[in-house]
Coordinates of C-alpha atoms and ligand atoms in Angstrom, one line a residue:
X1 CA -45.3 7.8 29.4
X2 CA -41.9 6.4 30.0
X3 CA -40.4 4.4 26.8
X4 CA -39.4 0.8 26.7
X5 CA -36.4 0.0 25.9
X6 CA -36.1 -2.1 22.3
X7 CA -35.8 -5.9 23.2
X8 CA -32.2 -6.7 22.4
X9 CA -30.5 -3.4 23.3
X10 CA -28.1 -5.0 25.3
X11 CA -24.1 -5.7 25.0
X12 CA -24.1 -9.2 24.4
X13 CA -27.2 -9.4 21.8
X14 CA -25.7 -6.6 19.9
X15 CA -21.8 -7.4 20.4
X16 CA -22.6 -11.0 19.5
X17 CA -20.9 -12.4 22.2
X18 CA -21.8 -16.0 23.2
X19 CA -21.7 -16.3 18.7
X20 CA -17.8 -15.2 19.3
X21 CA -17.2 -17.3 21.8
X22 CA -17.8 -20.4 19.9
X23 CA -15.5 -19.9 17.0
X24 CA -12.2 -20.9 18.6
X25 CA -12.7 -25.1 18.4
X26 CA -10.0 -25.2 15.7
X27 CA -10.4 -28.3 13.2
X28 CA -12.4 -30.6 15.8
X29 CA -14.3 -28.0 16.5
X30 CA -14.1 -28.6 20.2
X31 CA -12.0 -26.1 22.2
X32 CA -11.6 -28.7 24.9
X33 CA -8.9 -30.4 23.2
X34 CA -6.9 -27.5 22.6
X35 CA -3.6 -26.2 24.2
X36 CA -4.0 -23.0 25.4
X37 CA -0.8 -22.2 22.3
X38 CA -3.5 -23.4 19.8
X39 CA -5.9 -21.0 21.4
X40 CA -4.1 -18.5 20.9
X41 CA -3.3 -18.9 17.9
X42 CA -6.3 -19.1 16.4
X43 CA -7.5 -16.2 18.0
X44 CA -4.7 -14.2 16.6
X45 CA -5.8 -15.2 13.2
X46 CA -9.4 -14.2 13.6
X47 CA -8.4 -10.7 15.2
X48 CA -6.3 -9.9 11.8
X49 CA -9.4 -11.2 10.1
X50 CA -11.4 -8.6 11.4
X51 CA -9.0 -5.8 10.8
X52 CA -9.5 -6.6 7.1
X53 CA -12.2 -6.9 7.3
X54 CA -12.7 -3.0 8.0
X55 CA -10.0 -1.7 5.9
X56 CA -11.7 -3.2 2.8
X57 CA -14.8 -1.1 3.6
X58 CA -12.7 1.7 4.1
X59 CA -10.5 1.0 1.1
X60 CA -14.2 0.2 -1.3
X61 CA -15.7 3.3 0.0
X62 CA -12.7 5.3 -1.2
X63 CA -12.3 3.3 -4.4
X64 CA -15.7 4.2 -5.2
X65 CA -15.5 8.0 -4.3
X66 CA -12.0 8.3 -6.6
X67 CA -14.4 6.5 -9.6
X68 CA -16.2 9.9 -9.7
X69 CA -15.7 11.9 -12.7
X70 CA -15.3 14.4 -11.5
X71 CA -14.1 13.1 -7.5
X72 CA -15.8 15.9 -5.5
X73 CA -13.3 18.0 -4.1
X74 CA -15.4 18.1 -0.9
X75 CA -15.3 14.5 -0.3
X76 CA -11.4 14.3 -0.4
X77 CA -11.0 14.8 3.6
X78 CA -13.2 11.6 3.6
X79 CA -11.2 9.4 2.1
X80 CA -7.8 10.9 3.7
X81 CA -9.8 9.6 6.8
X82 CA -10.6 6.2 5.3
X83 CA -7.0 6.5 4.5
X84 CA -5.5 6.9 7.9
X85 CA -8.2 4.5 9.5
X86 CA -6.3 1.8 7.7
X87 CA -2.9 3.3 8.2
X88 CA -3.7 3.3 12.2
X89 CA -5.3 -0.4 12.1
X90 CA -1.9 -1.8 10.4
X91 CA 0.0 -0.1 12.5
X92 CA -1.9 -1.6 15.7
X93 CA -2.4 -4.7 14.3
X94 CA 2.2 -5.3 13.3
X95 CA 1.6 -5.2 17.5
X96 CA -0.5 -8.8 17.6
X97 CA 2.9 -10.4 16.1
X98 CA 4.1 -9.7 19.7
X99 CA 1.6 -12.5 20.9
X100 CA 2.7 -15.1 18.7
X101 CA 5.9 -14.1 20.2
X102 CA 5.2 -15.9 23.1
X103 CA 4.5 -18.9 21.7
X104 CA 8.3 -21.3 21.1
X105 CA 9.0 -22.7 18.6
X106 CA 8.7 -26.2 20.7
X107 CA 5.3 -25.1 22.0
X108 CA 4.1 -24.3 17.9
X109 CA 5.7 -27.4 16.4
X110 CA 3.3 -29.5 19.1
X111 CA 0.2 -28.7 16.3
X112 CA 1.8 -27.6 13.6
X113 CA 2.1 -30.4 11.3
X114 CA -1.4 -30.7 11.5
X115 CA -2.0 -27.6 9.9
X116 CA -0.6 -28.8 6.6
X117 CA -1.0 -27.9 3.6
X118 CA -3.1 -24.7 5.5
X119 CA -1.5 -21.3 5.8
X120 CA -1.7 -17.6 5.9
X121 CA -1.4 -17.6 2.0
X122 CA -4.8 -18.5 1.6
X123 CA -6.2 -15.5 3.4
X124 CA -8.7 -14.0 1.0
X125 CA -8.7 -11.2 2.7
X126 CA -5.3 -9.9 2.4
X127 CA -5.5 -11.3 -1.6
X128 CA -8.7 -9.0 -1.5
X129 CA -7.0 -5.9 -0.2
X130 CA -4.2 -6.5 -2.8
X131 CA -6.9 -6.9 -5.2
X132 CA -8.5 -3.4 -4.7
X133 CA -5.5 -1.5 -4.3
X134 CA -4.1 -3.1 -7.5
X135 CA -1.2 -5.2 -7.0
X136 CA -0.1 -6.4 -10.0
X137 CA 0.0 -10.3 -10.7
X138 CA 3.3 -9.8 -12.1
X139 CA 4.8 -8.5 -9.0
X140 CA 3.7 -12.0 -7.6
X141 CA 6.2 -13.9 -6.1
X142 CA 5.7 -17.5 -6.8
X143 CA 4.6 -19.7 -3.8
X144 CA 6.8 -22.5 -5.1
X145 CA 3.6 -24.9 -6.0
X146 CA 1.9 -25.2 -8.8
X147 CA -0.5 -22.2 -10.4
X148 CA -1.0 -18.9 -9.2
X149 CA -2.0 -17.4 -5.7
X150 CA -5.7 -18.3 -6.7
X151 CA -4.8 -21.9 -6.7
X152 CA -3.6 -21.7 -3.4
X153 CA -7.3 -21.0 -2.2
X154 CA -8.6 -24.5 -4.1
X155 CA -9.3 -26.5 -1.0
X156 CA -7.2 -29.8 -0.6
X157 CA -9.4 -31.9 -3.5
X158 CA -9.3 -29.4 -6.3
X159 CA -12.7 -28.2 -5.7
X160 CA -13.5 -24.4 -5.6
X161 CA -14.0 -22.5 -1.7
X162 CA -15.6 -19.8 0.0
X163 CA -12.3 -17.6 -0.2
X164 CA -11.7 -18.5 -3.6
X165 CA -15.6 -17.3 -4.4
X166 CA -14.7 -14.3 -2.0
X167 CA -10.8 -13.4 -4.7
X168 CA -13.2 -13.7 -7.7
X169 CA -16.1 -11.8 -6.8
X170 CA -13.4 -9.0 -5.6
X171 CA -11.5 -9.0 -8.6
X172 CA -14.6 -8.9 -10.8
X173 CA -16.6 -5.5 -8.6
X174 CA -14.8 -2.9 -10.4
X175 CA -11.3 -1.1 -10.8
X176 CA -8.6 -0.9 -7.9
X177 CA -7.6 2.1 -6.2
X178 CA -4.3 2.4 -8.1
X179 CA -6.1 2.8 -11.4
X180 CA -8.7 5.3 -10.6
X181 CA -6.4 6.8 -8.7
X182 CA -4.3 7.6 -10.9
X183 CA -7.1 9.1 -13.4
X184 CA -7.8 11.2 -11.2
X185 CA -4.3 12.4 -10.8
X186 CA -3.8 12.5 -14.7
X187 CA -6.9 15.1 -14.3
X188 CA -4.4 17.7 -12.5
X189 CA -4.8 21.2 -13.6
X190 CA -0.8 21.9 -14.2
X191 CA -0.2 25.5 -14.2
X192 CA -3.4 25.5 -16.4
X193 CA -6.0 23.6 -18.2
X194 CA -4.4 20.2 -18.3
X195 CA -3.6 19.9 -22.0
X196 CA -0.3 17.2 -23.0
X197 CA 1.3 20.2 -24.6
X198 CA 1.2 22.4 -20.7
X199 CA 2.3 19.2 -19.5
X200 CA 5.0 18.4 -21.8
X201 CA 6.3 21.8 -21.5
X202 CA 6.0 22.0 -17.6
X203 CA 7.9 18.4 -16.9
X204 CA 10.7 19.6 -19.9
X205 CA 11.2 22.6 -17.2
X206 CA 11.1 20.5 -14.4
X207 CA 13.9 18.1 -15.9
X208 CA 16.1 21.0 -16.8
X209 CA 15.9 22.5 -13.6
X210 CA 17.2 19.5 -12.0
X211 CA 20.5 19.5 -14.6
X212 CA 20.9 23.1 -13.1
X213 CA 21.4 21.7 -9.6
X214 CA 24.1 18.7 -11.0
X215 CA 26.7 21.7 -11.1
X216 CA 25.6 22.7 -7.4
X217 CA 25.9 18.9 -5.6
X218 CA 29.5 18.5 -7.9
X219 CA 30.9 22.2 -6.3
X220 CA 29.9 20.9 -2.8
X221 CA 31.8 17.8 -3.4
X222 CA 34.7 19.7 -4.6
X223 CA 34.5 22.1 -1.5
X224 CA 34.2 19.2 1.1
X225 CA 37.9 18.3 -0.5
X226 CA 37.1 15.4 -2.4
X227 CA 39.7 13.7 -5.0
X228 CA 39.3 14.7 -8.6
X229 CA 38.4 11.0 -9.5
X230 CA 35.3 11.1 -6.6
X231 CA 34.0 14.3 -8.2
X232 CA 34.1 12.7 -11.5
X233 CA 32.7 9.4 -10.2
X234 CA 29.7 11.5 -8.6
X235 CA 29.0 13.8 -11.7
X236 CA 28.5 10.8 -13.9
X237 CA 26.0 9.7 -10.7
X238 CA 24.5 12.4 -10.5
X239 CA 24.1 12.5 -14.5
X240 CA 22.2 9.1 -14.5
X241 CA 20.0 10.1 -11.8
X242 CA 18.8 13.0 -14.3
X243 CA 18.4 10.5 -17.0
X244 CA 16.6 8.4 -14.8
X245 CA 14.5 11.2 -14.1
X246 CA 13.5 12.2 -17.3
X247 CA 13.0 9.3 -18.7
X248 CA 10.2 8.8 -15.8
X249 CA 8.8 12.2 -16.1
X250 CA 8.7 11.9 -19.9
X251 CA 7.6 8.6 -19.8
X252 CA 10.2 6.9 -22.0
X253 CA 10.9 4.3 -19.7
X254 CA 9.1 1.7 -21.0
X255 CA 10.0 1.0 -24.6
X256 CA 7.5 -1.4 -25.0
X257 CA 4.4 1.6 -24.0
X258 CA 2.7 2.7 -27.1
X259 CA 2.4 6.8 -27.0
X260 CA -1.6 6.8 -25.5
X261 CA 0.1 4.9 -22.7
X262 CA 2.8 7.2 -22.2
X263 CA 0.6 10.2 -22.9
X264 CA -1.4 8.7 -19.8
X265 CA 1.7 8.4 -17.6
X266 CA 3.1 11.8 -18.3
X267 CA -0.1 13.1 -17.4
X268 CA 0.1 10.8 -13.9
X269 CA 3.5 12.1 -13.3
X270 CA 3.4 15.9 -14.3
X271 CA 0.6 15.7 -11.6
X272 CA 2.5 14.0 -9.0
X273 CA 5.4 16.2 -9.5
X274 CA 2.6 19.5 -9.6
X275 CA 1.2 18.7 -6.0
X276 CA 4.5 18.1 -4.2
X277 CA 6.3 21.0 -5.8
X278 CA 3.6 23.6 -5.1
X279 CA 2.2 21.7 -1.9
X280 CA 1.6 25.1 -0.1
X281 CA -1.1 26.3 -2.7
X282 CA -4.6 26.3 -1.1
X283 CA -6.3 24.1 -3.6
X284 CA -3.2 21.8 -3.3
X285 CA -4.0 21.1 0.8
X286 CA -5.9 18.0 0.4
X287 CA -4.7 16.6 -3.2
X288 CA -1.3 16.5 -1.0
X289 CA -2.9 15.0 2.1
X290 CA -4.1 12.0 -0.3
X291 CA -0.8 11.2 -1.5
X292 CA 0.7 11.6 1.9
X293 CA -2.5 9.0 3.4
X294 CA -1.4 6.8 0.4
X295 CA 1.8 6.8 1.2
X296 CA 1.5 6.0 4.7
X297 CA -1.0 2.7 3.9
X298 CA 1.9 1.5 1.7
X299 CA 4.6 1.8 4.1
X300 CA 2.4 0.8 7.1
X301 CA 1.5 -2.3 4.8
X302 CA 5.4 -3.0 3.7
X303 CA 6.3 -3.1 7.7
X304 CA 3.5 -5.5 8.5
X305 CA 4.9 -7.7 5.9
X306 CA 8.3 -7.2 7.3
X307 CA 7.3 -7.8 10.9
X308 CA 5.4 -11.4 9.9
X309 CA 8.9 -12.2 8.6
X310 CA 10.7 -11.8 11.2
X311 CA 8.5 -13.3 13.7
X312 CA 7.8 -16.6 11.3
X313 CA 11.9 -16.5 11.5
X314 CA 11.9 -16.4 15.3
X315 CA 9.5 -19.1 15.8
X316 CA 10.2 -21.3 13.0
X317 CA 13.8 -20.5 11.7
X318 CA 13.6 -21.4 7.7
X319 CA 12.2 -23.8 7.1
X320 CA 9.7 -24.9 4.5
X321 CA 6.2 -23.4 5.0
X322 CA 3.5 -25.1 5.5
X323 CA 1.6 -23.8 2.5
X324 CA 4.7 -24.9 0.5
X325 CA 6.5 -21.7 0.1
X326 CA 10.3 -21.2 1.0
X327 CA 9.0 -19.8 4.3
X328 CA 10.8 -16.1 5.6
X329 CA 12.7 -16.0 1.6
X330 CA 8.9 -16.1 0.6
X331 CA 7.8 -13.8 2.8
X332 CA 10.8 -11.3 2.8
X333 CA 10.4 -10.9 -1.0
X334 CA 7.1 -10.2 -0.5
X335 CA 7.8 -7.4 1.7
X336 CA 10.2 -6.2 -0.8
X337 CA 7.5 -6.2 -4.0
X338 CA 4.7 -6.1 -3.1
X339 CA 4.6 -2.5 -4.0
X340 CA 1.3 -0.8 -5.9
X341 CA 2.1 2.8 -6.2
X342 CA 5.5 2.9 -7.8
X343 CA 4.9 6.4 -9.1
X344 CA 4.2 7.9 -5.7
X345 CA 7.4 6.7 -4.5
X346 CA 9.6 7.3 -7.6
X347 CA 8.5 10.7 -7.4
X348 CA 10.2 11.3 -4.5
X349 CA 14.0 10.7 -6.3
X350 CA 12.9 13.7 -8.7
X351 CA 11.8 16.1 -6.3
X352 CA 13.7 19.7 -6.5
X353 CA 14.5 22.3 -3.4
X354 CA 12.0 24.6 -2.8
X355 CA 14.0 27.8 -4.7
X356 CA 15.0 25.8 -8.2
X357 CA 10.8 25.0 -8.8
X358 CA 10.6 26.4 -11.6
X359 CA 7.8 29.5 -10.7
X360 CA 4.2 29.0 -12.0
X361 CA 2.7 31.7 -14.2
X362 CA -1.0 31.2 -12.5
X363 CA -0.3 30.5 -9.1
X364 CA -3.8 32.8 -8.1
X365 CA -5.6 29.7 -9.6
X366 CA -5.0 27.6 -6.8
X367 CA -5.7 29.9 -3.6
X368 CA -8.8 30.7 -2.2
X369 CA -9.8 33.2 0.5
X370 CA -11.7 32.4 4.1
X371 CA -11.3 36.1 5.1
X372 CA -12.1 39.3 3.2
Ligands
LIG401 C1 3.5 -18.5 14.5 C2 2.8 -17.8 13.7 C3 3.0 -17.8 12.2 C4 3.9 -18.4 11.4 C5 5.0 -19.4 11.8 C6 3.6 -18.0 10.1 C7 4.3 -18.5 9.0 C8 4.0 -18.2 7.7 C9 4.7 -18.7 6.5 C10 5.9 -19.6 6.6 C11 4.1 -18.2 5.4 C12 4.5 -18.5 4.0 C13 3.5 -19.4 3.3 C14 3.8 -20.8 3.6 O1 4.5 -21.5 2.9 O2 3.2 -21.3 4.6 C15 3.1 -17.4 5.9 C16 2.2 -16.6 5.0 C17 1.3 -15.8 5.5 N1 0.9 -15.6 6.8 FE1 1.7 -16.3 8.4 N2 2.6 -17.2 10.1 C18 2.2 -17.0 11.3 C19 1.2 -16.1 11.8 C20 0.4 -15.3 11.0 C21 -0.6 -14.4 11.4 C22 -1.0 -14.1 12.9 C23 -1.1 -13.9 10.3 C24 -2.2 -12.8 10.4 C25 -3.2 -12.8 9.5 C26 -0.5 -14.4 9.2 C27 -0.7 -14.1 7.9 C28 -0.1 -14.6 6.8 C29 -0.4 -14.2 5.4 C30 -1.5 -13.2 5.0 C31 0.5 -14.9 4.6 C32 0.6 -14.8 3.1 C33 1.6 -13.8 2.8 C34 1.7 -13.6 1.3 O3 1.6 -14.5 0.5 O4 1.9 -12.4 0.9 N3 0.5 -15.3 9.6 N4 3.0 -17.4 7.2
LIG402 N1 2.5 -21.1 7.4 C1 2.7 -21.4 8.8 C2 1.5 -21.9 9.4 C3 0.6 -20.8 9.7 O1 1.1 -19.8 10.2 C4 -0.8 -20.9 9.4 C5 -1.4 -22.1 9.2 C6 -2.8 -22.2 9.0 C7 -3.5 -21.0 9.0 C8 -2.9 -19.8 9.2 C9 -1.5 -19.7 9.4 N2 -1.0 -18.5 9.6 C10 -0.1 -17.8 8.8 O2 0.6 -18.2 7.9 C11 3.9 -22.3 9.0 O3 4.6 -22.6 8.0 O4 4.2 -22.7 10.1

């Protein structure tokens, strides 16, 4: 017997079509009485909307795998996906700016005052991404009105809203990525059972390593002919950056850290530095393509920021937002700080040429064998 098709197995049942269709009435809620500008517009918004709206699930899904103790090692290629999902929709989505693009300024200021005190700043979806990657409130840049971001998402009469129910339920369903992250990092086998003592000992001959190449860099400055006073000015450069960098490794950058905390962070960081330096080891393959994926989110997320700058500043110059905020300042400072994993990035400064690593005494730890 031949089998019936399901009732509803069609496009526009499942794609929800006709539903979609009727979201784009703006305030009025009639379409009719829009430009074709406003349209637009709002369509643009509800597009992004949607795009977060997957890169949380793909950002929860690999919060929740990295809260595993231990994170199985054969679920890391999963979350390098989730990873690079999210990379490839912020990369697609810095495109939309282009349609706004077409819009003048003339053409946008015909409904903008309308939109007042409305803006992108009371997306609770981008808040909730920041949320679960763990931005820190004090990286924050103030809107320029009263309270913090979460007061921004008050609607006009004080009262609470959907999207500030939506920031509070995120910030109270568990740790961001950042955190457990980072656990899971300080968990890092380096060059043996991770103890504070192998770690201690393995960042103290990473730090002197890098002293060892000061003496290299200054001789090429000296061959390449520079003045006496240059080469001086650069050693003394050169002897900062070292301080710099042991001071992060060792975690004596922070004064005010008490020595769990710092104990913690030396951990973090004797990881980070473990993975890059010995990237090549088998065991190291995806540990390395994490912090690569992470990596790539960040900077894919920094350039979205950017690229909203610079199109607010084509189509509305600087002026005052209408949320309240100085407008591109606001937003270009945002792009700036709104950083969450400093340590990734910092590790980068302390990195050391492949031939000065200083060797690993059980470098068969880390292989394994497909063939026999
Ligand atoms: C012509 C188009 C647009 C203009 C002129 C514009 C302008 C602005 C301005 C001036 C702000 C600063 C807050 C304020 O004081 O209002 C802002 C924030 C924001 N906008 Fe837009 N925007 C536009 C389109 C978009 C689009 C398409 C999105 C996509 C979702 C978006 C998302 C955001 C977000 C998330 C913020 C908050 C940024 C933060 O606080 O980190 N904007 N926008
Ligand atoms: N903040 C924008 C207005 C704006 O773009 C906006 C207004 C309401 C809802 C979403 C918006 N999009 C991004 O900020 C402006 O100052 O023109």
């Amino acid at each position: 017997m031949q089998q019936k098709t399901p009732p509803g197995t069609n496009y526009w049942d499942y794609i929800r079509v006709e539903d979609l269709l009727t979201l784009q009435g703006g305030m009025g809620r009639d379409e009719s009485q829009l430009g074709n500008d406003e349209v637009m517009f709002i369509v643009v918004h509800q597009v992004y909307e949607l795009w977060f709206k997957l890169v949380l699930r793909e950002l929860t899904t690999a919060r929740d795998l990295f809260m595993k103790e231990p994170v199985p090692d054969n679920e890391l290629a999963a979350a390098v996906r989730s990873f690079r999902r999210v990379v490839t929709i912020f990369q697609q989505a810095v495109n939309h700016f282009q349609v706004m693009e077409t819009m003048t300024t003339r053409d946008y200021l015909e409904f903008r005052d309308q939109l007042i005190p409305a803006s992108g700043f009371q997306s609770a979806q981008l808040r909730e991404i920041e949320i679960l990657l763990g931005l820190e409130d004090e990286r924050r840049v103030p809107l320029g009105r009263e309270g913090s971001y979460k007061e921004a998402l008050r609607s006009p009469d004080g009262s609470a809203s959907v999207a500030l129910a939506r920031v509070e339920t995120r910030l109270a369903s568990g740790p961001p990525l950042r955190e457990v992250l980072y656990r899971w990092l300080s968990r890092t086998p380096v060059d043996g059972p991770s103890d504070p003592q192998v770690v201690r000992r393995f960042l103290e001959k990473f730090v002197a390593s890098m002293r060892g190449e000061i003496e290299r860099r200054v001789q090429i400055a000296l061959d390449k002919a520079l003045t006496p006073a240059d080469v001086e000015r650069l050693r003394e450069r050169y002897e900062a950056e070292v301080r710099h960098a042991e001071a992060f490794l060792l975690a004596e950058d922070d004064p005010g850290a008490d020595e769990a905390t710092r104990e913690k962070r030396r951990a973090i960081r004797a990881g980070l530095v473990f993975i890059e330096s010995y990237r090549e080891l088998p065991r190291l393959a995806w540990p390395r393509e994490i912090l690569d994926a992470v990596i790539d989110m960040e900077q894919a997320m920094l350039i979205w920021r950017q690229r909203h700058a610079r199109m607010v500043e084509r189509v509305i110059g600087r002026r005052t937002g209408t949320g309240g905020s100085a407008g591109v300042d606001y937003l270009d400072q945002t792009a700036l700080r709104y950083r969450v994993f400093h340590d990734i990035w910092a590790v980068r400064t302390v990195l050391l040429r492949k031939p000065v690593v200083p060797s690993i005494a059980r470098a068969e730890d880390y292989g394994f064998r497909i063939e026999d």
